[in-house]
XYZ file of C-alpha atoms in Angstrom:
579
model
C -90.576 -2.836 -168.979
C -92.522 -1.277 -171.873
C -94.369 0.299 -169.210
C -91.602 2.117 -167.766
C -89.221 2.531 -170.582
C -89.742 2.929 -174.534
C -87.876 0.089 -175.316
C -86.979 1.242 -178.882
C -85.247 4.350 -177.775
C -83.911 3.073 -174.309
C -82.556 0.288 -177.001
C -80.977 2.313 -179.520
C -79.129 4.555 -176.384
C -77.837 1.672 -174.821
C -76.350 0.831 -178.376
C -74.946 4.022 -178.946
C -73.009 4.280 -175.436
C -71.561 0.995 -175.976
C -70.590 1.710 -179.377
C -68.920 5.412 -177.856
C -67.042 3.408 -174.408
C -65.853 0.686 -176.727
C -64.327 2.837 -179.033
C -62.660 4.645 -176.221
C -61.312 1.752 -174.630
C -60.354 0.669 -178.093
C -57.957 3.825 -179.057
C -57.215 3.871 -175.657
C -55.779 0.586 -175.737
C -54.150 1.545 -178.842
C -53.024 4.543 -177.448
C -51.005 3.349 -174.081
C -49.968 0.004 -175.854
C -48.189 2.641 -178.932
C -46.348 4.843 -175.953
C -45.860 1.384 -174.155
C -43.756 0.569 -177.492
C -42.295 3.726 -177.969
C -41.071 3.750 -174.474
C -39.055 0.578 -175.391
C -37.682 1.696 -178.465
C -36.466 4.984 -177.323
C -34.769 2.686 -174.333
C -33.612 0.330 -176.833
C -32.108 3.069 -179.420
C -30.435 4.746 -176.430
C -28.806 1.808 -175.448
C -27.819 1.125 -178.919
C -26.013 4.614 -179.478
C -24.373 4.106 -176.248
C -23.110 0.992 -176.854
C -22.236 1.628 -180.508
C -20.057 4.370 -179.385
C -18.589 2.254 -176.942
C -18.185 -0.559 -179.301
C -16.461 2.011 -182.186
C -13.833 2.808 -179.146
C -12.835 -0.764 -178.077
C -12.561 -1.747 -181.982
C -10.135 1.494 -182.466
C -8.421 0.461 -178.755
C -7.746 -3.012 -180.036
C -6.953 -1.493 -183.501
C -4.277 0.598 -181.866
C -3.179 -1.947 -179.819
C -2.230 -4.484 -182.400
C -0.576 -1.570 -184.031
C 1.513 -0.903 -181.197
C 2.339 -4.814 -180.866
C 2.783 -5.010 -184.642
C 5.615 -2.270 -184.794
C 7.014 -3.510 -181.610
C 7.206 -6.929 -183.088
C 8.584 -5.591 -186.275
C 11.451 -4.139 -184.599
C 12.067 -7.151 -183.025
C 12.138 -9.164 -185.960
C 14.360 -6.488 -187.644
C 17.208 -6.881 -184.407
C 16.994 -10.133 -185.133
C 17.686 -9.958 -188.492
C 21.013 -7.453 -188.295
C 22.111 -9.912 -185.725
C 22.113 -12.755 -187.731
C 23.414 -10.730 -190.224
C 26.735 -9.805 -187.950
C 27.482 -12.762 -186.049
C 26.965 -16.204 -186.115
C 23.540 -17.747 -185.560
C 23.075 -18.434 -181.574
C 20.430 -20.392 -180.449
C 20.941 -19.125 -176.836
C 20.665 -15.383 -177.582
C 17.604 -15.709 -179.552
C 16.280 -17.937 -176.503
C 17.211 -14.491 -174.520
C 15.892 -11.854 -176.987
C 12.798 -13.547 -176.941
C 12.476 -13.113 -173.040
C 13.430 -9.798 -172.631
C 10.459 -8.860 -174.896
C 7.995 -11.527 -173.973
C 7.668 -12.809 -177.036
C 5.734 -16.170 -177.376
C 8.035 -17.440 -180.075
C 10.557 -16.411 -182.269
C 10.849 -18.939 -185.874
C 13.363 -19.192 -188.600
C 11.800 -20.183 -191.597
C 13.297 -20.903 -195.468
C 11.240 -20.097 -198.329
C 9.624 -23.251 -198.262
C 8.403 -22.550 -194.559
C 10.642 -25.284 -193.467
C 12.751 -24.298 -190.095
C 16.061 -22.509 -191.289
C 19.431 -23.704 -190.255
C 22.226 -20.807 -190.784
C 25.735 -22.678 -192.473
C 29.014 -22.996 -190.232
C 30.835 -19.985 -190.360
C 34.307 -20.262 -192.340
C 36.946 -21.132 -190.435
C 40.662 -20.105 -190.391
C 42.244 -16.333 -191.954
C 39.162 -15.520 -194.141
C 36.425 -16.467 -191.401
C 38.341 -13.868 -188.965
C 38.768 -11.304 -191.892
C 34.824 -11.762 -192.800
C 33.453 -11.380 -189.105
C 36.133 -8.133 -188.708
C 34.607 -6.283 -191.904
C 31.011 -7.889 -190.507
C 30.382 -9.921 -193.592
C 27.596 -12.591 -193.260
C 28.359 -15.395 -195.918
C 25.197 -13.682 -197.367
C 26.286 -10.684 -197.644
C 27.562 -11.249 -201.032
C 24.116 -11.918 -202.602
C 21.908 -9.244 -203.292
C 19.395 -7.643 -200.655
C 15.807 -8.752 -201.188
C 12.936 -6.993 -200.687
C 12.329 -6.593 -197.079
C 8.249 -8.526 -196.715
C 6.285 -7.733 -194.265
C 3.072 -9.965 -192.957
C 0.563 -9.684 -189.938
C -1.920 -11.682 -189.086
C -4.202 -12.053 -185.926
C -8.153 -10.817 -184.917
C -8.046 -7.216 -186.727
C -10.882 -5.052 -187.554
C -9.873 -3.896 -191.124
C -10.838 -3.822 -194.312
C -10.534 -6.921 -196.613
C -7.421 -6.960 -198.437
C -5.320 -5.464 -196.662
C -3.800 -8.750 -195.384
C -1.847 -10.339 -198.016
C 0.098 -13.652 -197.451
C 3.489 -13.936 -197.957
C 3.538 -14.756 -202.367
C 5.975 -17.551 -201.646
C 4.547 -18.866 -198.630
C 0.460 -18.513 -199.073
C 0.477 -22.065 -198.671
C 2.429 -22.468 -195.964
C 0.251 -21.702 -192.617
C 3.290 -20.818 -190.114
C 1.224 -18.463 -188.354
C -1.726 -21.234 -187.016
C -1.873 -21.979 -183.571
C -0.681 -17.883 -182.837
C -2.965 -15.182 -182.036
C -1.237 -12.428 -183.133
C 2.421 -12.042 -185.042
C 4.381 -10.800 -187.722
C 6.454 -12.123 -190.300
C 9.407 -10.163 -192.551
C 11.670 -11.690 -195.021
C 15.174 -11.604 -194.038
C 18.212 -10.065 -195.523
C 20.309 -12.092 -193.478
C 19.622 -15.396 -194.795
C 17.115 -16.490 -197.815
C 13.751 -16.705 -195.843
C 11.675 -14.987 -193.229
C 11.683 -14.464 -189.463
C 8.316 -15.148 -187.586
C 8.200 -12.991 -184.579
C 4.952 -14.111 -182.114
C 3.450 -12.114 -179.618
C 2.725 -13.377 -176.132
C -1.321 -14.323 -176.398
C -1.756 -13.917 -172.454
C -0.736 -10.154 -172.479
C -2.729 -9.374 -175.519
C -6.316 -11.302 -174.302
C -5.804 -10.135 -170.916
C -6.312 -6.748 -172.461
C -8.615 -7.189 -174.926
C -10.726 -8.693 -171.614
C -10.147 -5.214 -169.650
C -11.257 -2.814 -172.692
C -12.790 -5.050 -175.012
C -16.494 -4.984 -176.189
C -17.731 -8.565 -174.767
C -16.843 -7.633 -171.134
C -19.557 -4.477 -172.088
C -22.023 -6.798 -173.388
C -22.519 -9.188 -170.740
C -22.527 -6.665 -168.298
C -25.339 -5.029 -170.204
C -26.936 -8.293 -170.742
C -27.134 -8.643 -166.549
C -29.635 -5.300 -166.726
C -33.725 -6.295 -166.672
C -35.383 -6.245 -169.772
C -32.752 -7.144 -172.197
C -33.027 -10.484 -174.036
C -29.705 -10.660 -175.664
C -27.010 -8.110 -177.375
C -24.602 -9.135 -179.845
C -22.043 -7.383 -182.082
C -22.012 -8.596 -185.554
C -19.248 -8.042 -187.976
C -19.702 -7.871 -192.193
C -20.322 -11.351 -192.597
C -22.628 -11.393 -189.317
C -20.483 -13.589 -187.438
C -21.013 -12.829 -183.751
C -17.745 -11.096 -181.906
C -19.440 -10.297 -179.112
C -22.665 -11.553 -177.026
C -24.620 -11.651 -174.084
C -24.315 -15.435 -173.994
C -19.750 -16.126 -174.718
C -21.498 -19.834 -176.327
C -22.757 -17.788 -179.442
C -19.306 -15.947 -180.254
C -18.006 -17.240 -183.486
C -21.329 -18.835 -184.845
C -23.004 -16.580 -187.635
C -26.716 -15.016 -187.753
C -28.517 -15.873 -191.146
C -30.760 -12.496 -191.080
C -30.859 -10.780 -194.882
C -32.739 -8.206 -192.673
C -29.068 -7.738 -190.812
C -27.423 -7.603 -194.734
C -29.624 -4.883 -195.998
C -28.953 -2.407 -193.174
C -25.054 -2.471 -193.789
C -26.324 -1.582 -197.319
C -28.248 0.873 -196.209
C -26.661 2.346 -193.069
C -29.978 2.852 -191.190
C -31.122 1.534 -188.050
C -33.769 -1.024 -188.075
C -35.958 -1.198 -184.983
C -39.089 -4.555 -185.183
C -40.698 -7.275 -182.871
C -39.803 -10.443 -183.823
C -40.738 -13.586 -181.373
C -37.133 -16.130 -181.532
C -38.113 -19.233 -179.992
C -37.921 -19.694 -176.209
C -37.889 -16.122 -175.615
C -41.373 -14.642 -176.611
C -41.949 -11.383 -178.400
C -39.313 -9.024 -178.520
C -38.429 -5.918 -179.702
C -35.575 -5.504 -181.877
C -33.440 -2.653 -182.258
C -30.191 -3.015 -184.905
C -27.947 -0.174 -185.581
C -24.991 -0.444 -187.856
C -21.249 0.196 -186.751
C -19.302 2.490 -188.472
C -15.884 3.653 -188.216
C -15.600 6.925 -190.124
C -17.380 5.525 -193.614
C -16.246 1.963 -193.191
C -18.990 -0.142 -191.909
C -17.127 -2.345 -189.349
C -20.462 -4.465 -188.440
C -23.777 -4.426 -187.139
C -25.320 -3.892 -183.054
C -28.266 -6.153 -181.993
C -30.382 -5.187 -178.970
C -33.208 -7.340 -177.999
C -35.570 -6.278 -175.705
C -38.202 -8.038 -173.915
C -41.914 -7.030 -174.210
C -42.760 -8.726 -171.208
C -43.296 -6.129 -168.927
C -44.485 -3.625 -171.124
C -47.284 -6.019 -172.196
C -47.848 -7.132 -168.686
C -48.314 -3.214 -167.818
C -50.791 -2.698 -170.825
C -52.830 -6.309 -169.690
C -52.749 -4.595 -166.480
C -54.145 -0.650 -167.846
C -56.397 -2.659 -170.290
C -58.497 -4.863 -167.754
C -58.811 -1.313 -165.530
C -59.736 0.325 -169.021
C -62.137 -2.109 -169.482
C -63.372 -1.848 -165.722
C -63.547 2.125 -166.029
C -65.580 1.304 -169.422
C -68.022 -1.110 -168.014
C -68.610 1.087 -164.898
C -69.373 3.823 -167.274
C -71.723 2.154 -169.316
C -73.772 0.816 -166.205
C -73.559 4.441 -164.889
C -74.730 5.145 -168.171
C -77.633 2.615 -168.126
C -78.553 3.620 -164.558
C -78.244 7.064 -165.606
C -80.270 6.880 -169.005
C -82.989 4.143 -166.882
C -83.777 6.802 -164.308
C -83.868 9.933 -167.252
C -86.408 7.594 -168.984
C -88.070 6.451 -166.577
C -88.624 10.222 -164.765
C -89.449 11.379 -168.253
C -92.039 8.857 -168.882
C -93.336 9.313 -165.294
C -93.731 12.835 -166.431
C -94.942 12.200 -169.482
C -97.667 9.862 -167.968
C -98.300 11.786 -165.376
C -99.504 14.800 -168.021
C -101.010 12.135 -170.339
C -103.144 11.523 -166.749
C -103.717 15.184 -166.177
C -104.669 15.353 -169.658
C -107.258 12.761 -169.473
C -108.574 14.073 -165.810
C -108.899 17.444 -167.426
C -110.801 16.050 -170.228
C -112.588 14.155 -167.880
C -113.533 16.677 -165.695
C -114.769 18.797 -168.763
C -116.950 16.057 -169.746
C -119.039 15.753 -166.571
C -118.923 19.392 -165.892
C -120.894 19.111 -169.605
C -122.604 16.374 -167.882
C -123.323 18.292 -164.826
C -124.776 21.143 -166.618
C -126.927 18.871 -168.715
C -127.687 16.642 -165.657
C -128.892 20.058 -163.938
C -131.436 20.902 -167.105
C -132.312 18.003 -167.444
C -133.305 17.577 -163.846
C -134.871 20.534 -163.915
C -137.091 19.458 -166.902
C -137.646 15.946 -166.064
C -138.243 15.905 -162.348
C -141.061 18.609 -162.411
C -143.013 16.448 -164.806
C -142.202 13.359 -162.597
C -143.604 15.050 -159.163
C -146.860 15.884 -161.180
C -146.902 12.490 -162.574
C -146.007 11.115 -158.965
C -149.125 13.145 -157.221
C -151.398 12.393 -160.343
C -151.007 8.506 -159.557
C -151.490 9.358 -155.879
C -154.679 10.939 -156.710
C -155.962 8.361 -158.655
C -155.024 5.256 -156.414
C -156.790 7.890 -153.446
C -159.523 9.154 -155.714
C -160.402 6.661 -158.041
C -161.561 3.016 -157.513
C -163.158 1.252 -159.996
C -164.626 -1.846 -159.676
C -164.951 -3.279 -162.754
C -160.836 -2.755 -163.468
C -159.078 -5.508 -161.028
C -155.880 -4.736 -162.896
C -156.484 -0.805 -162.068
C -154.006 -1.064 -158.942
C -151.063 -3.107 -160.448
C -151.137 -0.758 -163.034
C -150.608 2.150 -160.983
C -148.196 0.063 -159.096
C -145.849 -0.394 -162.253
C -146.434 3.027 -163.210
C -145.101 4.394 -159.818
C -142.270 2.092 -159.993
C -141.143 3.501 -163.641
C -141.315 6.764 -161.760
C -139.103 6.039 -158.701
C -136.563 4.548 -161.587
C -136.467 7.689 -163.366
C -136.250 9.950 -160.531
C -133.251 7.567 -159.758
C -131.813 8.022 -162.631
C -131.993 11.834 -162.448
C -130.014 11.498 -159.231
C -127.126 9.684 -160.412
C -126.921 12.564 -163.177
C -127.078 14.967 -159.968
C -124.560 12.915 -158.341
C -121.859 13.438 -161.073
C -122.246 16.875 -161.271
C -122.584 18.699 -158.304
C -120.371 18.549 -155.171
C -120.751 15.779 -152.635
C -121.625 16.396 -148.956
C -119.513 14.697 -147.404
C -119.655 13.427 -143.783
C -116.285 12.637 -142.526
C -116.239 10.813 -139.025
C -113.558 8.544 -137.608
C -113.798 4.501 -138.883
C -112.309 1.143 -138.120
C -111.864 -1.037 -141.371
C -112.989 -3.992 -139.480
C -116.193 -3.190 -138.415
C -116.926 -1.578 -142.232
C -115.876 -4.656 -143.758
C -117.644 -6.411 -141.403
C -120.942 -4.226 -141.968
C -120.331 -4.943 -145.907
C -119.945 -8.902 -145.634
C -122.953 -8.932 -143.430
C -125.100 -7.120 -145.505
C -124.269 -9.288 -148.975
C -123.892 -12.680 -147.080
C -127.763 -13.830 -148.273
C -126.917 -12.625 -151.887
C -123.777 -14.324 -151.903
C -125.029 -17.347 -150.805
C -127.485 -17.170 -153.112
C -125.164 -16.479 -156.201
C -122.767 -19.796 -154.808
C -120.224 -17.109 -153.496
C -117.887 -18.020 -150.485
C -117.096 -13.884 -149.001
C -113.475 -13.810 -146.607
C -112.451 -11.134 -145.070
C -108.117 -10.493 -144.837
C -107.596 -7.537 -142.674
C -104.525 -6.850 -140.508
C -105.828 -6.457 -136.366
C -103.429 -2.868 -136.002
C -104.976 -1.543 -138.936
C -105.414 2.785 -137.752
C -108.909 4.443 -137.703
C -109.067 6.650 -140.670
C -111.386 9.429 -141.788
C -114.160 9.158 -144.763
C -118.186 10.006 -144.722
C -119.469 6.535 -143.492
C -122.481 6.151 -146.095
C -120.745 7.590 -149.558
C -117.636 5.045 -148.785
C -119.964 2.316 -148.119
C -121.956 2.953 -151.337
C -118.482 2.873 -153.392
C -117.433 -0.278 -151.205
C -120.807 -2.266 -151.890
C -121.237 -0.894 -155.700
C -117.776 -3.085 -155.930
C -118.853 -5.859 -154.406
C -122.245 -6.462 -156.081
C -119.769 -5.680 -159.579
C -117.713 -9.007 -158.607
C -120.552 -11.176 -157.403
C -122.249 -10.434 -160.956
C -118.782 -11.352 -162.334
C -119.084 -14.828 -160.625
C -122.347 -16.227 -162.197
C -121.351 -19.750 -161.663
C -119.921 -19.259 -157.777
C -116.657 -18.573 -156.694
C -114.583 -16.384 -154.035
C -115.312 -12.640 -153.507
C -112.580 -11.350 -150.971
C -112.353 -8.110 -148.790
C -109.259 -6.958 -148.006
C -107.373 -4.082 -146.521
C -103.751 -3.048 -145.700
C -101.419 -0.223 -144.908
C -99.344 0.933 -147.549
C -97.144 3.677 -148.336
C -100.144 5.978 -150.157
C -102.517 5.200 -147.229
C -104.562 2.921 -146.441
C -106.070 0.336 -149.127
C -109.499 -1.323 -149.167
C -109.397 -4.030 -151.862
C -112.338 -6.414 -153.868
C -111.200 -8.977 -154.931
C -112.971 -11.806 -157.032
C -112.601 -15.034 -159.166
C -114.648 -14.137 -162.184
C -114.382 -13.837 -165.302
C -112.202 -10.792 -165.475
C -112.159 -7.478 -167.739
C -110.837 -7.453 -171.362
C -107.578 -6.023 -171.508
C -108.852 -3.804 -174.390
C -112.156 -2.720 -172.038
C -109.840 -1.896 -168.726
C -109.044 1.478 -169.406
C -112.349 2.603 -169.821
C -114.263 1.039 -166.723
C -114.360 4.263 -164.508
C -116.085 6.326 -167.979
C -119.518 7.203 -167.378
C -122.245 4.955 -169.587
C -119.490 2.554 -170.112
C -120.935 -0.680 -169.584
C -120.389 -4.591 -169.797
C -123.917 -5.522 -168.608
C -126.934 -5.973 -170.380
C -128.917 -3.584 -167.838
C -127.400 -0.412 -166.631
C -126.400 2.446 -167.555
C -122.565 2.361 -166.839
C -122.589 5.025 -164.125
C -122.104 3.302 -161.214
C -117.994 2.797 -161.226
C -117.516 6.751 -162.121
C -119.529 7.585 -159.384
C -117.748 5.207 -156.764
C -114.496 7.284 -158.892
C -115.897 10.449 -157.644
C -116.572 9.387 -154.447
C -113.161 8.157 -153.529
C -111.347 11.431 -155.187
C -114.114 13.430 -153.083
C -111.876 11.723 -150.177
C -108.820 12.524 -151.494
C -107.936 9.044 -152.810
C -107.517 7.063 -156.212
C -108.890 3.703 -156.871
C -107.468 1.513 -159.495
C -107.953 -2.255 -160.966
C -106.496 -5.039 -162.047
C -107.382 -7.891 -164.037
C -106.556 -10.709 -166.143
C -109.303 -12.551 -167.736
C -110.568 -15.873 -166.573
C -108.402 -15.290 -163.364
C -110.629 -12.642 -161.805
C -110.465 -8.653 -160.977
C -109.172 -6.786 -158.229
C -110.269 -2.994 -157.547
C -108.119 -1.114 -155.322
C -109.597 1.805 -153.174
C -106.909 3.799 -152.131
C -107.589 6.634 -148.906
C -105.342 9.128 -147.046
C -104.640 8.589 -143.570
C -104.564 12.163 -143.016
C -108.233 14.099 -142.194
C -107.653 17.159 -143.294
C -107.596 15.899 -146.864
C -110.746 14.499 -146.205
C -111.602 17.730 -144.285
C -110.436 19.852 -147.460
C -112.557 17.728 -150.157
C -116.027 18.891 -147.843
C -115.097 22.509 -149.087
C-alpha cells in the first residue's frame, strides 16, 4: 500500500469525503423528512379549516333549528293555554292538538311539578253565564308572569338557560330531548310542551357534524377527528363510542384561551406517532369548542425510510466513487512522481558514469601505455634473461604478468561503462542459452553443494540480443547467487513470457540482500564482498538497457534473491540500441 499510496494523505481524504457525504445525507435527511412534515401539516390545517367551517354551519343549522322548534313549541303551549283558559279542560282535544303538531307530549304541571287537574266547571245559571262572557274560574285572580323555559342539546353560552325559580328542583323535562315549558295564565302552574325526538335526530343525522366526521375519518391517513366543546367533552368523533366521554388535555384548555391553532406529534397508545393539528371553533367571538385532527405519520415516515436508505445508497456509491476516484489520482500521481524520482536518479546516474567514462578514458590512456611497456619488458626478460643462480626468477615474472593482466582488466571494465557497447544482435532460443549457462557452471556448482534447475516454458519465442554480452550479464548473476550460497543450496534458471517481454530470472536460496543495501546493488563500486570492486552488476545494468530492457531484484533475507532480466520481444529495439 505505502508503495502505491501515501497513506497519510490518501487517509486524511478519505476522512474528509466521508465527513462532506455524511453531512449531505444528514441535512438531506433533515431536509425531505421537514417537507415530509410540512406536507402533513399543511394537509392537516386544510382539513381543519374545512371542517371548522363546516362544523360552525351545522352548530348555527342546529342552532336555528331548535329555534324554529322552540317558537313553534311556544305557540303551541300558548293555544293551549287560551284554550284552557275558554273552555273546560278536555283530555281528548289535547290528545288531538298534540297530533296535529307531532308533538311527543304535552304535560300539565302545578307549581310543585305534580300533574295538574283543572276543577269541575260550575254548574247551573252562573256556570252558563261564566262560559258566555268566557270566564275561566281563574280568571278572577291576577295574571302571572308568563315563564318561559327550554331545555335540550344547544350550543349557547352558559347562562342563558335558567330553570324555572319554583321548579329548579323539579326535573320534568328528563327523559325529553328537546321542549319548552311556560307558566300558565289559565291555571296556577306551567304547561310542558315536548317535541317529537325522531324528527329532530333524524335531522340533526342529515346536517349534523358527526355524519361529517366519520365520513372524513373513512379517508387514508387520518387517525381520528373529534369536535370538542368548552369543557372538552367529545360531540362528535370518528369512532360514535367516544361521544360524550371528555379529553383531559390542558394543551386543548390553553388554546380556547388563546384562540390559536396548535399543530404537534404526539404518539397515543395503539396508534403510533401522529401528528396533531387542533384549531379552535368560533362562532363570531364566542368560542363554541375545539377541532382535533390526527394524522398518521406512517406513510410519510415510510416514504422518508424509503428516500433515506437510497440517500444513503447514493452516499455510499459516492464515497466509493470517491475512493476509486482519489486511489487512481494517487496512485497515477505517485506513478508519476516515481517515475521522475527514476528519471531523476537515471539522469544522475548517467552523469556519473559519463564522469566515469571520461575518467575511465584518461585513465586508460595513462595506465595502459605503462602496462604494454611493462607487459613487453617482462617478455624481454623471461626471452632475454635466464639466470641460473635465481630458481625463483620465473615465478616471479609469472606473478608479475598476472598483476598485469588484472590491471589491464580492470581498465576494461572502466572502458566498458563508458563507452558504447557493440552489440551483436542475432536470433536466440532461451532453452539452449539456459542450457549453455547450466552447463558451463555445473562443476562449480557441484563444487559449492549447489543443486542448478532449469523452469522454462517449451513455446517460449526466439528473441533478439548479442549472444556473448547477454551471456556475460546471465553468468555474472549466476556466479553472484552461488557465492550467496556458501553452505549449498538451490540456484534456479528461469524464464517466462510476460506482458513487458520476455523474462530471464536467477533465482537462489542464499542469504539474501539487506533491505537497507537493495537499492544500491546496480551502483558502480558498490560491493558486499570482500574482493571486488562492485562493478560487475552495473555493467550486467548496462548491458541489459543496451538491449532495451530493465532488470530488477528481489529479496528478503535468509530466504534468498531473485534478479529479474527483463528483454523486448521486438528487434528493432535491440536493432536501435547498436546505433
Amino acid at each position: 500500500m505505502k508503495r502505491f499510496f501515501p497513506p497519510g494523505y490518501f487517509l486524511a481524504s478519505v476522512l474528509v469525503l466521508l465527513a462532506a457525504v455524511a453531512v449531505y445525507a444528514f441535512s438531506e435527511a433533515r431536509r425531505l423528512q421537514g417537507d415530509l412534515i410540512r406536507q402533513v401539516e399543511e394537509k392537516g390545517v386544510a382539513l381543519a379549516e374545512v371542517l371548522e367551517v363546516s362544523s360552525r354551519n351545522a352548530i348555527q343549522g342546529n342552532a336555528l333549528l331548535e329555534e324554529m322548534i322552540g317558537q313553534r313549541l311556544l305557540d303551541n303551549a300558548r293555544l293551549i293555554d287560551q284554550l284552557l283558559a275558554s273552555r273546560p279542560f278536555n283530555a281528548a282535544w289535547l290528545k288531538q292538538i298534540s297530533a296535529m303538531n307531532r308533538l311527543h307530549r304535552v304535560d300539565l304541571l302545578d307549581l310543585e311539578g305534580r300533574p295538574y287537574t283543572p276543577p269541575p266547571p260550575p254548574r247551573g245559571m252562573m256556570g252558563m253565564m261564566m262560559r258566555d262572557r268566557g270566564e275561566s274560574p281563574e280568571s278572577g285572580r291576577e295574571m302571572r308572569e308568563m315563564m318561559l323555559y327550554m331545555w335540550g342539546r344547544r350550543w349557547a353560552p352558559p347562562g342563558e338557560q335558567a330553570a324555572p325559580p319554583a321548579l329548579k328542583d323539579r326535573k320534568f323535562w328528563e327523559g325529553s330531548l328537546f321542549g319548552v315549558a311556560v307558566g300558565a295564565r289559565s291555571f296556577p302552574g306551567i304547561i310542558a310542551v315536548h317535541a317529537d325526538a325522531d324528527y329532530i335526530l333524524n335531522f340533526r343525522k342529515e346536517i349534523g357534524v358527526q355524519r361529517q366526521i366519520e365520513e372524513l375519518g373513512r379517508q387514508p391517513g387520518i387517525v381520528s377527528v373529534a369536535l370538542l366543546d368548552r369543557e372538552l367533552i367529545v360531540m362528535a368523533h370518528t369512532d360514535p363510542r367516544r361521544v360524550g366521554q371528555r379529553e383531559v388535555d390542558q394543551g386543548l384548555k390553553q388554546i380556547q384561551t388563546t384562540r390559536q391553532p396548535l399543530s404537534r406529534i404526539v404518539e397515543p397508545e395503539g396508534k403510533g406517532r401522529v401528528y396533531e393539528v387542533v384549531t379552535p371553533v368560533l362562532l363570531g367571538d364566542s368560542p363554541l369548542g375545539v377541532l382535533k385532527i390526527d394524522l398518521s405519520l406512517a406513510p410519510s415516515e415510510e416514504i422518508w425510510r424509503r428516500d433515506l436508505r437510497s440517500i444513503i445508497i447514493l452516499g455510499l456509491a459516492a464515497v466509493a466513487i470517491g475512493v476509486l476516484g482519489m486511489g487512481v489520482i494517487f496512485y497515477t500521481q505517485h506513478s508519476h512522481l516515481r517515475e521522475r524520482r527514476a528519471l531523476e536518479a537515471e539522469m544522475t546516474r548517467r552523469e556519473r558514469l559519463a564522469s566515469l567514462g571520461d575518467m575511465a578514458a584518461a585513465l586508460a590512456h595513462e595506465i595502459k601505455n605503462p602496462l604494454n611497456a611493462v607487459s613487453m619488458g617482462l617478455q624481454r626478460l623471461r626471452g632475454e634473461f635466464r639466470p641460473a643462480e635465481a630458481p625463483e626468477y620465473g615465478r616471479f615474472l609469472d606473478l608479475m604478468q598476472g598483476e598485469v593482466r588484472r590491471l589491464n582488466a580492470i581498465v576494461e571494465q572502466f572502458l566498458s561503462l563508458a563507452r558504447p557497447l557493440p552489440l551483436k544482435p542475432e536470433r536466440l532460443r532461451v532453452d539452449e542459452l539456459l542450457g549453455e549457462l547450466a552447463a558451463l557452471v555445473e562443476a562449480d556448482a557441484k563444487t559449492a553443494g549447489v543443486r542448478v534447475t532449469l523452469s522454462v516454458p517449451p513455446d517460449l519465442p526466439r528473441f533478439v540480443a548479442d549472444r556473448d554480452h547477454l551471456k556475460q550479464v546471465m553468468l555474472n548473476l549466476i556466479l553472484n547467487g552461488l557465492q550467496a550460497m556458501p553452505e549449498g543450496g538451490t540456484l534456479t534458471l528461469e524464464a517466462a513470457r510476460t506482458r513487458d517481454g520476455l523474462t530471464l530470472a536467477v533465482a537462489d536460496t542464499g542469504q539474501g540482500i539487506p533491505p537497507e543495501a537493495l537499492p544500491r546493488v546496480f551502483d558502480p563500486y558498490f560491493t558486499s564482498k570482500a574482493k571486488g570492486l562492485g562493478l560487475g552488476l552495473a555493467i550486467a545494468r548496462r548491458i541489459v538497457e543496451d538491449h532495451g530492457g530493465k532488470i530488477e531484484v528481489e529479496s528478503q533475507p535468509a530466504r534468498g534473491s531473485r534478479f529479474s532480466v527483463i528483454l523486448p520481444l521486438e528487434a528493432s529495439r535491440v536493432e536501435a540500441s547498436r546505433v
